[in-house]
Amino acid sequence: MVAPDTLNVLAANPEACRLLGCTEADLLNRNFAKVIEPPNQQDSDATHAWFHSGEFCGEFTFLKADGKLLPVHVATSIVSGPYEKPVISICFFDLSAQKATEIALRESEEKWRGLFEFLPVGVSIVDMRDRVTDTNPALQEILGLSQAALLRGEYRKRRYLRQDHTEMLPEEFPSTRAMQEMKSIRNVEIGIEKEDGDAIWVSVSATPLSSGNRSATVTVDITERKRAEEALAASQALYRLLAEHSTDAVSMIDVSGKVIYTSPANMRRLGYDETDIVGLDTQGILQRIHPDDRNQIAAEIKRGRELKLPTSRYEYRVRTKAGDYIWLEDILHREFDEKGEFVRTIVNSREITERKRAEDRLRLSEERLREVLENSLDLAYKRNAVTNTYDYLSPVLTRLVGYTPEEFYNLPVETVMEFIHPEDRDRVYQSIDAVMANVGSAQQVEYRFRHKDGHYIWFQDRSTAVCDANGKAVARIGNVTDFSERRRAEDEIRRLNATLEQTVVERTAQLASAVDDLRRAAKLKDEFMAAISHELRTPLSGVLGLAEALEMQLAGPLNDRQMRYVDGIRESGERLLAMVNSILRYTNLISGSVKPDLVPHHLAELCAIAARSVRTHAEQKGQSVELKIGSINLTIATDGEGLVQVLQQLLENAVKFTPQGGKIGLEMHEDADNNAVRLIVWDTGIGMTQEQLATIFDPFVQADATLARQYEGIGLGLAYVKRMVELLGGQITVQSEVDQGSRFKVTLPIEAAGAPNHPVANTPN
């Protein structure tokens, strides 16, 4: 409480004493004008008039007991109380924290914007519809598009490629995947075809932002590692505030507060006629000001008049005739006469709507940039060349090396170098010198950095210089990527390449020797089998001849027991001769001595001969033989005897492995589209497993390989069939299931390559 006539303090609450740094006894009966900061005291009369009015509201600066200044918000009023006369009530509260916050906010905005503008990698913000909403100059340089073109979506006109040069779909873009999967997508290599047909390759990483409907992308040009950067000039051109193009409006207000003149520019801007503005008093002007700004402007106008301030500056929103609001910046010039009496006010008005919008966008951009840097997988930094310390380190530092940014902020470069591997320090120093000496160019260096736990991490550091207005490098900003895994992979590849050639040579020599050994062994085996077969046939023929003579009783009659012995000798000899003939036929075939005679044959007749040869054996087992011929007159160029042997062998196998009462069949189908014919031999027999099918065409292999097997044979029949079919220019396949039977399919060309043009040959017996 202050006496209006003397301005002496009558009472003060504890909070006022605390803020001013004194006791109530120190304040009582003290002239309150002494508390006001000296530069704000015009004279004692003005101060007295200001307090006596009792209706002041606004910001002020008080002088504390220790001599420090205290920014406060003051509101005064005339009140009645226990005093003889009304007194002035002065209410004020501390604005120190608010002022400090404003200063910190400005500094933070400058820091984030600086980092965003000067990062040597491309950064952008992409929404849910894959639209770029913000971008930095580096990305524009990489893509060759202006900021306006990027915001218009012209980058969609380009063709994007995967690593294999096939076209990449929009849903594969890292920004789209990051938002859909809600996780970071890192280092996706993408090719981009530009309008001129040239292509660039970039590495793109994306991470979803906290809002969930946007993602931040980081793009690194991997086409030219040493490309000169013009990010500084581009960022200055693309991120400066909109220039003020409108002409300032001028108004004149008389001593009573009425508008006596306004310029045409003001009328055009607000949409009013001259009669709508000229003649307005202070209250009329305030009614057109936005309600949120009205009280502050009214208080500022009153304060300026009372304190006779020569100039004042206000920013506020005013309503146009159309009903919308625009931002104005008013600079008031108050004129006084020789006696110091107020005469009039000249107002220069400038529309700052676009500037305000730009400031809002700037704040939003700073928030987005902060999210990008704080959520990026790479480390961003700014190193001050003047103080030789870090101005900024992104939080990812802790994840990369185990240290917090605060532990590095005040460390000089010499101390930081102790964390770098001794073998890499000279290279890092050279890179820093190159960056600071070659302003406008980017440098990249790879080095090992010691983690807090002692092990080393491979870093890839890309940096560029930041200059002042005179072009002098004052800082270095950069981006650090952990590429330890890639480095280890490269080292492993180099190690493997060093030994691969020798290993290949050694293995090739070993394989060549093994192949030669196999060829010699196979040749010896075939020669041995052919020789054995020839040697066995002669005595077997003699045994069978003598058995036949005994059976005919040419040397005298035989009793029943002797006849049974002779029958056994003959049957065993015939089986042994069949086996020898089978071996001899197969060895002749694989030795190359058998040359197929490819002449035209009626295929139906060959099939009938093969079916007739097994019908007796099948009837003995109660089996039915089905013959299905697609075309009676179909003629193919083939070796008739060889094809009949193939079909006979397949049919004999079908009879052998089909139980009593089963079915076997032979089908012929013409494939005119492929100029081929298919011969199918099927049965309803015991079938085979997949393991048995894998070796069914190998020589000397049977499905039942045990000593006590049920079915006779040495396993050369199907090996002979496969080899003969191949000599005839065809191929054979088999399908079989256990207890479901088997289907052998032989595919032969109708006109064999190299077949002579002969008339239809006689069908073999």
PDB file of N, CA and C in Angstrom, residues 646-685:
ATOM      1  N   VAL A 646      12.773-101.875 -74.533  1.00  0.00           N
ATOM      2  CA  VAL A 646      12.434-100.942 -73.456  1.00  0.00           C
ATOM      3  C   VAL A 646      11.039-101.246 -72.911  1.00  0.00           C
ATOM      4  N   LEU A 647      10.052-101.376 -73.814  1.00  0.00           N
ATOM      5  CA  LEU A 647       8.680-101.619 -73.379  1.00  0.00           C
ATOM      6  C   LEU A 647       8.547-102.994 -72.726  1.00  0.00           C
ATOM      7  N   GLN A 648       9.238-104.004 -73.289  1.00  0.00           N
ATOM      8  CA  GLN A 648       9.187-105.340 -72.693  1.00  0.00           C
ATOM      9  C   GLN A 648       9.742-105.318 -71.267  1.00  0.00           C
ATOM     10  N   GLN A 649      10.881-104.638 -71.073  1.00  0.00           N
ATOM     11  CA  GLN A 649      11.476-104.596 -69.740  1.00  0.00           C
ATOM     12  C   GLN A 649      10.530-103.928 -68.742  1.00  0.00           C
ATOM     13  N   LEU A 650       9.893-102.802 -69.141  1.00  0.00           N
ATOM     14  CA  LEU A 650       8.959-102.096 -68.254  1.00  0.00           C
ATOM     15  C   LEU A 650       7.741-102.964 -67.943  1.00  0.00           C
ATOM     16  N   LEU A 651       7.227-103.661 -68.978  1.00  0.00           N
ATOM     17  CA  LEU A 651       6.061-104.518 -68.755  1.00  0.00           C
ATOM     18  C   LEU A 651       6.412-105.727 -67.904  1.00  0.00           C
ATOM     19  N   GLU A 652       7.596-106.330 -68.115  1.00  0.00           N
ATOM     20  CA  GLU A 652       8.010-107.472 -67.301  1.00  0.00           C
ATOM     21  C   GLU A 652       8.149-107.057 -65.836  1.00  0.00           C
ATOM     22  N   ASN A 653       8.708-105.862 -65.604  1.00  0.00           N
ATOM     23  CA  ASN A 653       8.786-105.366 -64.227  1.00  0.00           C
ATOM     24  C   ASN A 653       7.395-105.192 -63.630  1.00  0.00           C
ATOM     25  N   ALA A 654       6.455-104.687 -64.449  1.00  0.00           N
ATOM     26  CA  ALA A 654       5.088-104.489 -63.962  1.00  0.00           C
ATOM     27  C   ALA A 654       4.459-105.817 -63.557  1.00  0.00           C
ATOM     28  N   VAL A 655       4.674-106.851 -64.380  1.00  0.00           N
ATOM     29  CA  VAL A 655       4.131-108.174 -64.047  1.00  0.00           C
ATOM     30  C   VAL A 655       4.807-108.705 -62.790  1.00  0.00           C
ATOM     31  N   LYS A 656       6.141-108.552 -62.700  1.00  0.00           N
ATOM     32  CA  LYS A 656       6.892-109.092 -61.568  1.00  0.00           C
ATOM     33  C   LYS A 656       6.424-108.484 -60.244  1.00  0.00           C
ATOM     34  N   PHE A 657       6.208-107.140 -60.198  1.00  0.00           N
ATOM     35  CA  PHE A 657       5.944-106.460 -58.934  1.00  0.00           C
ATOM     36  C   PHE A 657       4.454-106.184 -58.694  1.00  0.00           C
ATOM     37  N   THR A 658       3.590-106.867 -59.501  1.00  0.00           N
ATOM     38  CA  THR A 658       2.146-106.735 -59.284  1.00  0.00           C
ATOM     39  C   THR A 658       1.620-108.054 -58.728  1.00  0.00           C
ATOM     40  N   PRO A 659       0.871-108.034 -57.626  1.00  0.00           N
ATOM     41  CA  PRO A 659       0.380-109.284 -57.027  1.00  0.00           C
ATOM     42  C   PRO A 659      -0.632-109.988 -57.927  1.00  0.00           C
ATOM     43  N   GLN A 660      -1.019-111.210 -57.504  1.00  0.00           N
ATOM     44  CA  GLN A 660      -2.020-112.003 -58.210  1.00  0.00           C
ATOM     45  C   GLN A 660      -3.308-111.192 -58.369  1.00  0.00           C
ATOM     46  N   GLY A 661      -3.897-111.259 -59.617  1.00  0.00           N
ATOM     47  CA  GLY A 661      -5.167-110.595 -59.866  1.00  0.00           C
ATOM     48  C   GLY A 661      -5.053-109.116 -60.145  1.00  0.00           C
ATOM     49  N   GLY A 662      -3.846-108.549 -60.196  1.00  0.00           N
ATOM     50  CA  GLY A 662      -3.680-107.125 -60.442  1.00  0.00           C
ATOM     51  C   GLY A 662      -3.817-106.761 -61.905  1.00  0.00           C
ATOM     52  N   LYS A 663      -3.541-105.483 -62.199  1.00  0.00           N
ATOM     53  CA  LYS A 663      -3.650-104.989 -63.564  1.00  0.00           C
ATOM     54  C   LYS A 663      -2.355-104.314 -63.974  1.00  0.00           C
ATOM     55  N   ILE A 664      -2.050-104.473 -65.287  1.00  0.00           N
ATOM     56  CA  ILE A 664      -0.944-103.718 -65.862  1.00  0.00           C
ATOM     57  C   ILE A 664      -1.451-103.133 -67.169  1.00  0.00           C
ATOM     58  N   GLY A 665      -0.771-102.106 -67.689  1.00  0.00           N
ATOM     59  CA  GLY A 665      -1.252-101.475 -68.911  1.00  0.00           C
ATOM     60  C   GLY A 665      -0.154-100.752 -69.649  1.00  0.00           C
ATOM     61  N   LEU A 666      -0.407-100.553 -70.970  1.00  0.00           N
ATOM     62  CA  LEU A 666       0.478 -99.787 -71.836  1.00  0.00           C
ATOM     63  C   LEU A 666      -0.385 -98.812 -72.617  1.00  0.00           C
ATOM     64  N   GLU A 667      -0.059 -97.497 -72.526  1.00  0.00           N
ATOM     65  CA  GLU A 667      -0.831 -96.465 -73.215  1.00  0.00           C
ATOM     66  C   GLU A 667       0.092 -95.669 -74.123  1.00  0.00           C
ATOM     67  N   MET A 668      -0.487 -95.217 -75.257  1.00  0.00           N
ATOM     68  CA  MET A 668       0.254 -94.377 -76.197  1.00  0.00           C
ATOM     69  C   MET A 668      -0.560 -93.102 -76.431  1.00  0.00           C
ATOM     70  N   HIS A 669       0.083 -91.904 -76.252  1.00  0.00           N
ATOM     71  CA  HIS A 669      -0.591 -90.611 -76.444  1.00  0.00           C
ATOM     72  C   HIS A 669       0.287 -89.722 -77.300  1.00  0.00           C
ATOM     73  N   GLU A 670      -0.296 -89.135 -78.326  1.00  0.00           N
ATOM     74  CA  GLU A 670       0.444 -88.231 -79.203  1.00  0.00           C
ATOM     75  C   GLU A 670       0.391 -86.809 -78.641  1.00  0.00           C
ATOM     76  N   ASP A 671       1.529 -86.127 -78.642  1.00  0.00           N
ATOM     77  CA  ASP A 671       1.640 -84.719 -78.214  1.00  0.00           C
ATOM     78  C   ASP A 671       2.033 -83.896 -79.438  1.00  0.00           C
ATOM     79  N   ALA A 672       1.008 -83.516 -80.240  1.00  0.00           N
ATOM     80  CA  ALA A 672       1.268 -82.834 -81.508  1.00  0.00           C
ATOM     81  C   ALA A 672       1.925 -81.473 -81.302  1.00  0.00           C
ATOM     82  N   ASP A 673       1.586 -80.804 -80.199  1.00  0.00           N
ATOM     83  CA  ASP A 673       2.147 -79.463 -79.970  1.00  0.00           C
ATOM     84  C   ASP A 673       3.660 -79.510 -79.844  1.00  0.00           C
ATOM     85  N   ASN A 674       4.175 -80.563 -79.217  1.00  0.00           N
ATOM     86  CA  ASN A 674       5.621 -80.684 -79.015  1.00  0.00           C
ATOM     87  C   ASN A 674       6.269 -81.678 -79.974  1.00  0.00           C
ATOM     88  N   ASN A 675       5.482 -82.179 -80.983  1.00  0.00           N
ATOM     89  CA  ASN A 675       5.996 -83.144 -81.967  1.00  0.00           C
ATOM     90  C   ASN A 675       6.624 -84.346 -81.254  1.00  0.00           C
ATOM     91  N   ALA A 676       5.873 -84.882 -80.266  1.00  0.00           N
ATOM     92  CA  ALA A 676       6.395 -85.984 -79.462  1.00  0.00           C
ATOM     93  C   ALA A 676       5.276 -86.977 -79.185  1.00  0.00           C
ATOM     94  N   VAL A 677       5.646 -88.134 -78.631  1.00  0.00           N
ATOM     95  CA  VAL A 677       4.694 -89.160 -78.243  1.00  0.00           C
ATOM     96  C   VAL A 677       5.061 -89.648 -76.851  1.00  0.00           C
ATOM     97  N   ARG A 678       4.031 -89.943 -76.030  1.00  0.00           N
ATOM     98  CA  ARG A 678       4.247 -90.429 -74.668  1.00  0.00           C
ATOM     99  C   ARG A 678       3.771 -91.881 -74.573  1.00  0.00           C
ATOM    100  N   LEU A 679       4.651 -92.738 -74.068  1.00  0.00           N
ATOM    101  CA  LEU A 679       4.331 -94.153 -73.826  1.00  0.00           C
ATOM    102  C   LEU A 679       4.324 -94.361 -72.317  1.00  0.00           C
ATOM    103  N   ILE A 680       3.196 -94.820 -71.784  1.00  0.00           N
ATOM    104  CA  ILE A 680       3.031 -94.962 -70.335  1.00  0.00           C
ATOM    105  C   ILE A 680       2.796 -96.430 -69.998  1.00  0.00           C
ATOM    106  N   VAL A 681       3.653 -96.985 -69.112  1.00  0.00           N
ATOM    107  CA  VAL A 681       3.484 -98.347 -68.596  1.00  0.00           C
ATOM    108  C   VAL A 681       3.117 -98.230 -67.124  1.00  0.00           C
ATOM    109  N   TRP A 682       1.933 -98.770 -66.778  1.00  0.00           N
ATOM    110  CA  TRP A 682       1.460 -98.628 -65.397  1.00  0.00           C
ATOM    111  C   TRP A 682       1.074 -99.979 -64.827  1.00  0.00           C
ATOM    112  N   ASP A 683       0.985-100.015 -63.494  1.00  0.00           N
ATOM    113  CA  ASP A 683       0.568-101.243 -62.823  1.00  0.00           C
ATOM    114  C   ASP A 683      -0.099-100.884 -61.510  1.00  0.00           C
ATOM    115  N   THR A 684      -0.713-101.877 -60.894  1.00  0.00           N
ATOM    116  CA  THR A 684      -1.359-101.705 -59.578  1.00  0.00           C
ATOM    117  C   THR A 684      -0.590-102.472 -58.521  1.00  0.00           C
ATOM    118  N   GLY A 685       0.753-102.502 -58.673  1.00  0.00           N
ATOM    119  CA  GLY A 685       1.589-103.339 -57.825  1.00  0.00           C
ATOM    120  C   GLY A 685       1.960-102.705 -56.498  1.00  0.00           C
TER     121      GLY A 685
END
